[in-house]
Amino acid sequence: MRIVLVAACALVDADGRVLLAKRPAGKSLAGLWEFPGGKVESGETPEETLIRELKEELGIDVTAACLAPLTFASHTYGGEAAGDGAGPDDWHLLMPLYVCRRWSGTVQPLEHEAVEWVRPVRMRNYDMPPADVPLVALIRDFLG
């Protein structure tokens, strides 16, 4: 089974809200709300990935010093959704989640259908990819 490393970020604004981004049509898991980020490319650290992805996806500048690792998600996608076990198209997501409270620029949905600033207690009301769901309680407790 292929392992995919994806870095994600919980951006937290001055009011304690967390940014969620809606995946656009035409991509896997389209229409679901996620923490912004992306695949770690060969030779990149997760922090370098987030700096690059947050600029590309949201138009903001972040420094590595402002990214604090919080937790991670580990989830298998593929055949288990159909109940038939691991198959050749299955892949396993390993996703470190960072928290960021400082950036420069204004958040804009450059690659997402939409973005929303959400109070941690309301994040469970958003449909999210299976790997992101367990992170919601951790973020809520962290920011609580």
Coordinates of N, CA, C and O in Angstrom, one line a residue:
M1 N 0.9 -1.2 0.0 CA 0.0 0.0 0.0 C 0.9 1.2 0.0 O 1.9 1.3 0.7
R2 N 0.5 2.2 -0.8 CA 1.3 3.4 -0.9 C 0.9 4.4 0.2 O -0.2 4.5 0.6
I3 N 2.0 5.0 0.8 CA 1.8 6.0 1.9 C 2.0 7.4 1.3 O 3.0 7.6 0.6
V4 N 1.1 8.2 1.6 CA 1.1 9.6 1.1 C 1.3 10.5 2.3 O 0.5 10.5 3.2
L5 N 2.3 11.4 2.2 CA 2.5 12.3 3.3 C 1.9 13.7 2.9 O 2.3 14.2 1.9
V6 N 1.0 14.2 3.7 CA 0.3 15.4 3.4 C 0.4 16.3 4.7 O 0.2 15.8 5.8
A7 N 0.9 17.5 4.5 CA 0.9 18.5 5.7 C -0.3 19.3 5.7 O -0.7 19.8 4.6
A8 N -0.9 19.6 6.8 CA -2.1 20.4 6.9 C -1.9 21.4 8.1 O -1.0 21.2 8.9
C9 N -2.7 22.5 8.0 CA -2.5 23.6 8.9 C -3.8 24.1 9.4 O -4.8 24.3 8.6
A10 N -3.9 24.2 10.8 CA -5.1 24.9 11.4 C -4.7 26.3 11.6 O -3.9 26.6 12.5
L11 N -5.2 27.2 10.7 CA -4.9 28.6 10.8 C -5.9 29.1 11.9 O -7.1 28.9 11.8
V12 N -5.4 29.9 12.9 CA -6.3 30.4 14.0 C -6.2 31.9 14.0 O -5.1 32.4 14.1
D13 N -7.4 32.5 13.8 CA -7.4 34.0 13.8 C -7.4 34.6 15.2 O -7.4 33.8 16.2
A14 N -7.4 35.9 15.3 CA -7.3 36.6 16.6 C -8.5 36.3 17.5 O -8.5 36.4 18.7
D15 N -9.6 35.9 16.9 CA -10.9 35.6 17.6 C -11.0 34.1 18.0 O -12.0 33.7 18.5
G16 N -9.9 33.3 17.7 CA -9.9 31.9 18.0 C -10.7 31.0 17.1 O -10.9 29.9 17.4
R17 N -11.0 31.6 15.9 CA -11.6 30.8 14.9 C -10.6 30.0 14.0 O -9.5 30.5 13.8
V18 N -11.0 28.9 13.4 CA -10.1 28.1 12.6 C -10.6 28.2 11.2 O -11.8 28.1 10.9
L19 N -9.7 28.2 10.2 CA -10.0 28.3 8.8 C -10.3 26.9 8.3 O -9.4 26.0 8.4
L20 N -11.4 26.7 7.6 CA -11.7 25.5 6.9 C -11.9 25.9 5.4 O -12.4 27.0 5.1
A21 N -11.4 25.0 4.6 CA -11.4 25.3 3.1 C -12.2 24.2 2.4 O -12.0 23.0 2.8
K22 N -13.1 24.5 1.5 CA -14.0 23.6 0.8 C -13.3 23.1 -0.4 O -12.9 23.9 -1.3
R23 N -13.1 21.8 -0.6 CA -12.5 21.2 -1.7 C -13.3 21.4 -3.0 O -14.5 21.3 -3.0
P24 N -12.6 21.8 -4.1 CA -13.4 22.2 -5.3 C -13.9 21.0 -6.1 O -13.4 19.9 -5.9
A25 N -14.9 21.2 -6.9 CA -15.4 20.2 -7.8 C -14.2 19.7 -8.7 O -13.3 20.4 -9.0
G26 N -14.3 18.4 -9.0 CA -13.3 17.8 -9.9 C -12.1 17.2 -9.2 O -11.3 16.5 -9.8
K27 N -12.0 17.5 -7.9 CA -10.9 16.8 -7.1 C -11.5 15.7 -6.2 O -12.7 15.8 -5.9
S28 N -10.7 14.8 -5.8 CA -11.2 13.8 -4.8 C -11.7 14.5 -3.6 O -11.2 15.5 -3.2
L29 N -12.7 13.9 -3.0 CA -13.4 14.4 -1.8 C -13.9 15.8 -2.0 O -14.0 16.6 -1.1
A30 N -14.3 16.1 -3.3 CA -14.9 17.4 -3.6 C -16.1 17.8 -2.7 O -16.9 16.9 -2.3
G31 N -16.2 19.0 -2.3 CA -17.3 19.5 -1.5 C -17.1 19.3 0.0 O -17.9 19.9 0.8
L32 N -16.0 18.6 0.4 CA -15.8 18.4 1.8 C -14.9 19.6 2.3 O -14.1 20.1 1.6
W33 N -15.0 19.9 3.6 CA -14.2 20.9 4.3 C -13.0 20.3 4.9 O -13.1 19.3 5.5
E34 N -11.9 21.0 4.7 CA -10.6 20.5 5.2 C -9.7 21.6 5.8 O -10.0 22.8 5.6
F35 N -8.6 21.1 6.4 CA -7.6 22.1 6.8 C -6.7 22.3 5.6 O -6.3 21.3 5.0
P36 N -6.3 23.5 5.3 CA -5.5 23.7 4.1 C -4.1 23.1 4.2 O -3.6 22.9 5.3
G37 N -3.6 22.7 3.1 CA -2.2 22.1 3.1 C -2.1 21.3 1.8 O -2.8 21.6 0.8
G38 N -1.2 20.4 1.8 CA -1.0 19.6 0.5 C 0.1 18.6 0.7 O 0.7 18.4 1.7
K39 N 0.3 17.9 -0.4 CA 1.3 16.8 -0.5 C 2.7 17.3 -0.3 O 3.1 18.3 -0.9
V40 N 3.4 16.6 0.5 CA 4.9 16.9 0.7 C 5.6 16.4 -0.5 O 5.6 15.2 -0.8
E41 N 6.3 17.2 -1.2 CA 7.0 16.9 -2.4 C 8.4 16.3 -2.0 O 8.9 16.6 -0.9
S42 N 9.0 15.6 -2.9 CA 10.3 15.0 -2.6 C 11.3 16.1 -2.3 O 11.4 17.1 -3.0
G43 N 12.0 15.9 -1.2 CA 13.0 16.9 -0.8 C 12.5 18.0 0.1 O 13.2 18.8 0.6
E44 N 11.2 18.0 0.3 CA 10.5 19.1 1.1 C 10.3 18.6 2.6 O 10.0 17.4 2.8
T45 N 10.4 19.5 3.5 CA 9.9 19.2 4.9 C 8.4 19.6 4.9 O 7.9 20.3 4.1
P46 N 7.7 19.0 5.9 CA 6.3 19.4 6.0 C 6.1 21.0 6.2 O 5.2 21.5 5.6
E47 N 7.0 21.6 6.9 CA 7.0 23.0 7.0 C 7.1 23.8 5.7 O 6.4 24.7 5.4
E48 N 8.1 23.3 4.9 CA 8.3 23.9 3.6 C 7.0 23.7 2.7 O 6.6 24.6 1.9
T49 N 6.4 22.6 2.8 CA 5.2 22.3 2.1 C 4.1 23.3 2.5 O 3.4 23.8 1.6
L50 N 3.9 23.5 3.8 CA 2.9 24.4 4.2 C 3.1 25.8 3.8 O 2.2 26.5 3.3
I51 N 4.4 26.3 3.8 CA 4.7 27.6 3.4 C 4.3 27.8 1.9 O 3.7 28.7 1.5
R52 N 4.7 26.8 1.1 CA 4.4 26.8 -0.3 C 2.8 26.7 -0.6 O 2.3 27.5 -1.3
E53 N 2.2 25.7 0.1 CA 0.8 25.5 -0.2 C -0.1 26.6 0.3 O -1.1 27.0 -0.3
L54 N 0.2 27.2 1.5 CA -0.6 28.3 2.0 C -0.5 29.5 1.1 O -1.5 30.2 0.9
K55 N 0.7 29.7 0.5 CA 0.8 30.8 -0.5 C 0.0 30.5 -1.8 O -0.8 31.4 -2.3
E56 N 0.1 29.3 -2.3 CA -0.6 28.9 -3.5 C -2.1 28.8 -3.3 O -2.9 29.3 -4.2
E57 N -2.6 28.3 -2.2 CA -4.0 28.0 -2.0 C -4.7 29.2 -1.4 O -5.9 29.5 -1.7
L58 N -4.1 30.0 -0.6 CA -4.7 31.1 0.2 C -4.1 32.5 0.0 O -4.7 33.4 0.5
G59 N -3.0 32.6 -0.7 CA -2.4 33.8 -0.9 C -1.7 34.5 0.3 O -1.6 35.7 0.4
I60 N -1.4 33.7 1.3 CA -0.7 34.2 2.5 C 0.7 33.7 2.7 O 1.1 32.7 2.1
D61 N 1.5 34.5 3.4 CA 2.9 34.2 3.7 C 3.0 33.7 5.1 O 2.6 34.4 6.0
V62 N 3.6 32.6 5.3 CA 3.9 32.0 6.6 C 5.3 31.6 6.7 O 6.0 31.2 5.7
T63 N 5.9 31.8 7.9 CA 7.3 31.4 8.1 C 7.3 30.1 9.0 O 6.3 29.8 9.7
A64 N 8.3 29.3 8.8 CA 8.4 28.0 9.6 C 8.3 28.3 11.1 O 7.8 27.5 11.8
A65 N 8.8 29.4 11.6 CA 8.8 29.7 13.0 C 7.4 29.9 13.5 O 7.2 29.7 14.7
C66 N 6.4 30.1 12.7 CA 5.0 30.3 13.1 C 4.2 29.1 13.0 O 3.0 29.1 13.2
L67 N 4.8 28.0 12.5 CA 4.1 26.7 12.4 C 4.5 25.8 13.6 O 5.6 25.4 13.8
A68 N 3.5 25.5 14.4 CA 3.7 24.6 15.6 C 3.0 23.3 15.4 O 1.8 23.2 15.1
P69 N 3.8 22.2 15.4 CA 3.2 20.9 15.2 C 2.2 20.6 16.4 O 2.5 20.8 17.6
L70 N 1.0 20.1 16.1 CA 0.0 19.8 17.1 C -0.2 18.3 17.2 O -0.2 17.7 18.3
T71 N -0.5 17.6 16.1 CA -0.9 16.2 16.1 C -0.8 15.7 14.7 O -0.2 16.3 13.8
F72 N -1.2 14.5 14.5 CA -1.2 13.9 13.1 C -2.4 13.0 12.9 O -3.0 12.5 13.9
A73 N -2.8 12.8 11.7 CA -3.8 11.9 11.3 C -3.2 10.7 10.5 O -2.2 10.9 9.8
S74 N -3.7 9.5 10.7 CA -3.3 8.3 10.0 C -4.5 7.6 9.5 O -5.3 7.1 10.4
H75 N -4.7 7.5 8.2 CA -6.0 7.0 7.7 C -5.8 6.3 6.3 O -5.1 6.8 5.5
T76 N -6.4 5.1 6.2 CA -6.4 4.4 4.9 C -7.6 4.8 4.1 O -8.7 4.7 4.6
Y77 N -7.4 5.2 2.8 CA -8.4 5.5 1.9 C -8.5 4.4 0.8 O -7.4 3.9 0.4
G78 N -9.7 4.1 0.4 CA -9.8 3.1 -0.7 C -10.8 2.1 -0.4 O -12.0 2.4 -0.1
G79 N -10.5 0.8 -0.6 CA -11.4 -0.4 -0.5 C -12.2 -0.4 0.8 O -13.3 -0.9 0.8
E80 N -11.6 0.1 1.9 CA -12.3 0.0 3.2 C -13.6 0.7 3.1 O -14.6 0.4 3.8
A81 N -13.7 1.8 2.3 CA -14.9 2.5 2.2 C -16.0 1.7 1.6 O -17.2 1.8 1.9
A82 N -15.7 0.7 0.8 CA -16.7 -0.2 0.2 C -16.8 -1.5 1.0 O -17.6 -2.3 0.7
G83 N -16.0 -1.6 2.1 CA -16.1 -2.7 2.9 C -15.4 -4.0 2.4 O -15.7 -5.1 2.9
D84 N -14.6 -3.8 1.4 CA -13.9 -5.0 0.9 C -12.5 -5.2 1.2 O -11.7 -5.9 0.6
G85 N -12.0 -4.4 2.2 CA -10.6 -4.6 2.6 C -9.6 -3.8 1.7 O -10.0 -3.1 0.8
A86 N -8.3 -4.0 1.9 CA -7.3 -3.4 1.1 C -7.3 -3.9 -0.3 O -7.4 -5.0 -0.5
G87 N -7.1 -2.9 -1.2 CA -7.0 -3.3 -2.6 C -5.9 -2.5 -3.3 O -5.2 -1.7 -2.6
P88 N -5.6 -2.8 -4.6 CA -4.5 -2.2 -5.2 C -4.5 -0.7 -5.3 O -3.5 0.0 -5.5
D89 N -5.7 -0.1 -5.2 CA -5.9 1.4 -5.4 C -5.9 2.1 -4.0 O -6.0 3.3 -3.9
D90 N -5.8 1.3 -2.9 CA -5.8 1.9 -1.6 C -4.5 2.6 -1.3 O -3.4 2.3 -1.9
W91 N -4.6 3.6 -0.5 CA -3.4 4.4 -0.1 C -3.6 4.8 1.3 O -4.7 4.9 1.8
H92 N -2.5 5.1 2.0 CA -2.6 5.5 3.4 C -2.1 6.9 3.6 O -1.0 7.2 3.1
L93 N -2.9 7.7 4.2 CA -2.5 9.1 4.4 C -1.9 9.2 5.8 O -2.4 8.8 6.8
L94 N -0.7 9.9 5.8 CA -0.1 10.3 7.1 C -0.1 11.8 7.0 O 0.5 12.4 6.1
M95 N -0.7 12.5 7.9 CA -0.9 13.9 7.8 C -0.6 14.6 9.1 O -1.3 14.7 10.1
P96 N 0.7 15.2 9.2 CA 0.9 16.1 10.4 C 0.1 17.3 10.3 O -0.1 17.9 9.2
L97 N -0.4 17.7 11.4 CA -1.3 18.9 11.5 C -0.5 20.0 12.4 O -0.1 19.7 13.5
Y98 N -0.3 21.1 11.8 CA 0.3 22.3 12.5 C -0.7 23.3 12.8 O -1.8 23.4 12.2
V99 N -0.4 24.1 13.8 CA -1.2 25.3 14.1 C -0.4 26.5 13.8 O 0.8 26.6 14.0
C100 N -1.1 27.5 13.2 CA -0.5 28.8 12.8 C -1.4 29.9 13.3 O -2.5 29.9 12.9
R101 N -0.8 30.9 14.0 CA -1.6 32.0 14.5 C -1.1 33.3 13.8 O -1.7 34.4 14.0
R102 N 0.0 33.3 13.1 CA 0.6 34.5 12.5 C 0.9 34.3 11.0 O 1.6 33.3 10.7
W103 N 0.5 35.2 10.2 CA 0.8 35.1 8.8 C 0.7 36.6 8.2 O 0.1 37.4 8.9
S104 N 1.1 36.8 7.0 CA 0.9 38.1 6.4 C 0.1 37.9 5.1 O 0.2 36.8 4.5
G105 N -0.7 38.9 4.8 CA -1.6 38.8 3.7 C -3.0 38.5 4.1 O -3.3 38.3 5.3
T106 N -3.9 38.6 3.2 CA -5.3 38.3 3.4 C -5.7 37.0 2.8 O -5.5 36.7 1.7
V107 N -6.3 36.1 3.7 CA -6.8 34.8 3.2 C -7.8 34.9 2.1 O -8.8 35.7 2.2
Q108 N -7.6 34.2 1.0 CA -8.5 34.2 -0.1 C -8.5 32.8 -0.7 O -7.5 32.2 -0.8
P109 N -9.7 32.3 -1.2 CA -9.8 31.0 -1.7 C -9.3 30.9 -3.1 O -10.1 30.9 -4.1
L110 N -8.0 30.8 -3.3 CA -7.4 30.8 -4.7 C -7.6 29.4 -5.4 O -7.7 29.4 -6.6
E111 N -7.6 28.3 -4.6 CA -7.7 27.0 -5.1 C -8.9 26.2 -4.5 O -9.1 25.1 -4.9
H112 N -9.6 26.8 -3.6 CA -10.7 26.1 -3.0 C -12.0 26.8 -3.4 O -12.0 27.9 -3.9
E113 N -13.1 26.0 -3.3 CA -14.4 26.6 -3.7 C -14.8 27.7 -2.7 O -15.4 28.7 -3.1
A114 N -14.4 27.6 -1.5 CA -14.8 28.6 -0.4 C -13.9 28.4 0.8 O -13.3 27.3 0.9
V115 N -13.8 29.4 1.6 CA -13.1 29.3 2.9 C -14.1 29.9 4.0 O -14.8 30.8 3.6
E116 N -14.0 29.4 5.2 CA -14.8 29.9 6.3 C -14.0 29.9 7.6 O -13.3 28.9 7.8
W117 N -14.1 30.9 8.4 CA -13.6 31.0 9.7 C -14.6 30.4 10.6 O -15.8 30.9 10.7
V118 N -14.3 29.3 11.4 CA -15.2 28.6 12.1 C -14.8 28.5 13.6 O -13.6 28.2 13.9
R119 N -15.7 28.7 14.5 CA -15.5 28.5 15.9 C -15.2 27.0 16.1 O -15.9 26.1 15.5
P120 N -14.2 26.6 16.9 CA -13.9 25.2 17.1 C -15.1 24.3 17.5 O -15.2 23.2 17.0
V121 N -16.0 24.8 18.3 CA -17.2 24.1 18.7 C -18.1 23.8 17.6 O -19.0 22.9 17.7
R122 N -18.0 24.5 16.5 CA -18.9 24.4 15.3 C -18.3 23.5 14.2 O -19.0 23.2 13.2
M123 N -17.0 23.2 14.3 CA -16.3 22.5 13.2 C -16.9 21.2 12.9 O -16.9 20.7 11.8
R124 N -17.5 20.5 13.9 CA -18.1 19.2 13.7 C -19.4 19.3 12.8 O -19.9 18.3 12.4
N125 N -19.9 20.5 12.6 CA -21.1 20.7 11.7 C -20.7 20.7 10.2 O -21.6 20.8 9.4
Y126 N -19.4 20.6 9.9 CA -18.9 20.6 8.5 C -18.6 19.2 8.1 O -17.9 18.5 8.8
D127 N -19.0 18.8 6.9 CA -18.6 17.5 6.4 C -17.1 17.6 6.0 O -16.7 18.5 5.2
M128 N -16.4 16.7 6.6 CA -14.9 16.7 6.4 C -14.4 15.3 5.9 O -15.1 14.3 6.1
P129 N -13.3 15.2 5.3 CA -12.7 13.9 4.9 C -12.5 13.1 6.2 O -12.2 13.6 7.3
P130 N -12.6 11.8 6.0 CA -12.5 10.9 7.2 C -11.2 11.1 8.0 O -11.3 11.1 9.3
A131 N -10.1 11.4 7.4 CA -8.8 11.7 8.1 C -8.9 12.9 9.0 O -8.2 13.0 10.0
D132 N -9.7 13.9 8.6 CA -9.7 15.2 9.3 C -10.7 15.1 10.5 O -10.5 15.9 11.5
V133 N -11.7 14.3 10.5 CA -12.7 14.3 11.5 C -12.1 14.1 12.9 O -12.5 14.8 13.8
P134 N -11.2 13.1 13.2 CA -10.7 13.0 14.6 C -9.9 14.2 15.0 O -9.7 14.4 16.2
L135 N -9.4 15.0 14.1 CA -8.6 16.2 14.5 C -9.4 17.3 15.1 O -8.9 18.1 15.9
V136 N -10.7 17.3 14.8 CA -11.6 18.4 15.3 C -11.6 18.4 16.8 O -11.5 19.5 17.4
A137 N -11.8 17.3 17.5 CA -11.9 17.3 18.9 C -10.5 17.8 19.5 O -10.5 18.5 20.5
L138 N -9.4 17.4 18.9 CA -8.1 17.8 19.4 C -7.9 19.3 19.3 O -7.5 19.9 20.2
I139 N -8.4 19.8 18.2 CA -8.2 21.3 18.0 C -9.2 22.0 19.0 O -8.8 23.0 19.6
R140 N -10.4 21.5 19.1 CA -11.3 22.1 20.0 C -10.8 22.2 21.5 O -10.8 23.2 22.1
D141 N -10.2 21.0 21.9 CA -9.6 21.0 23.2 C -8.4 21.9 23.4 O -8.2 22.5 24.4
F142 N -7.5 21.9 22.3 CA -6.3 22.7 22.3 C -6.7 24.2 22.4 O -6.0 25.0 23.1
L143 N -7.7 24.6 21.7 CA -8.1 26.1 21.7 C -9.1 26.4 22.8 O -9.3 27.6 23.0
G144 N -9.7 25.4 23.4 CA -10.7 25.7 24.4 C -10.1 26.4 25.6 O -10.5 27.3 26.2

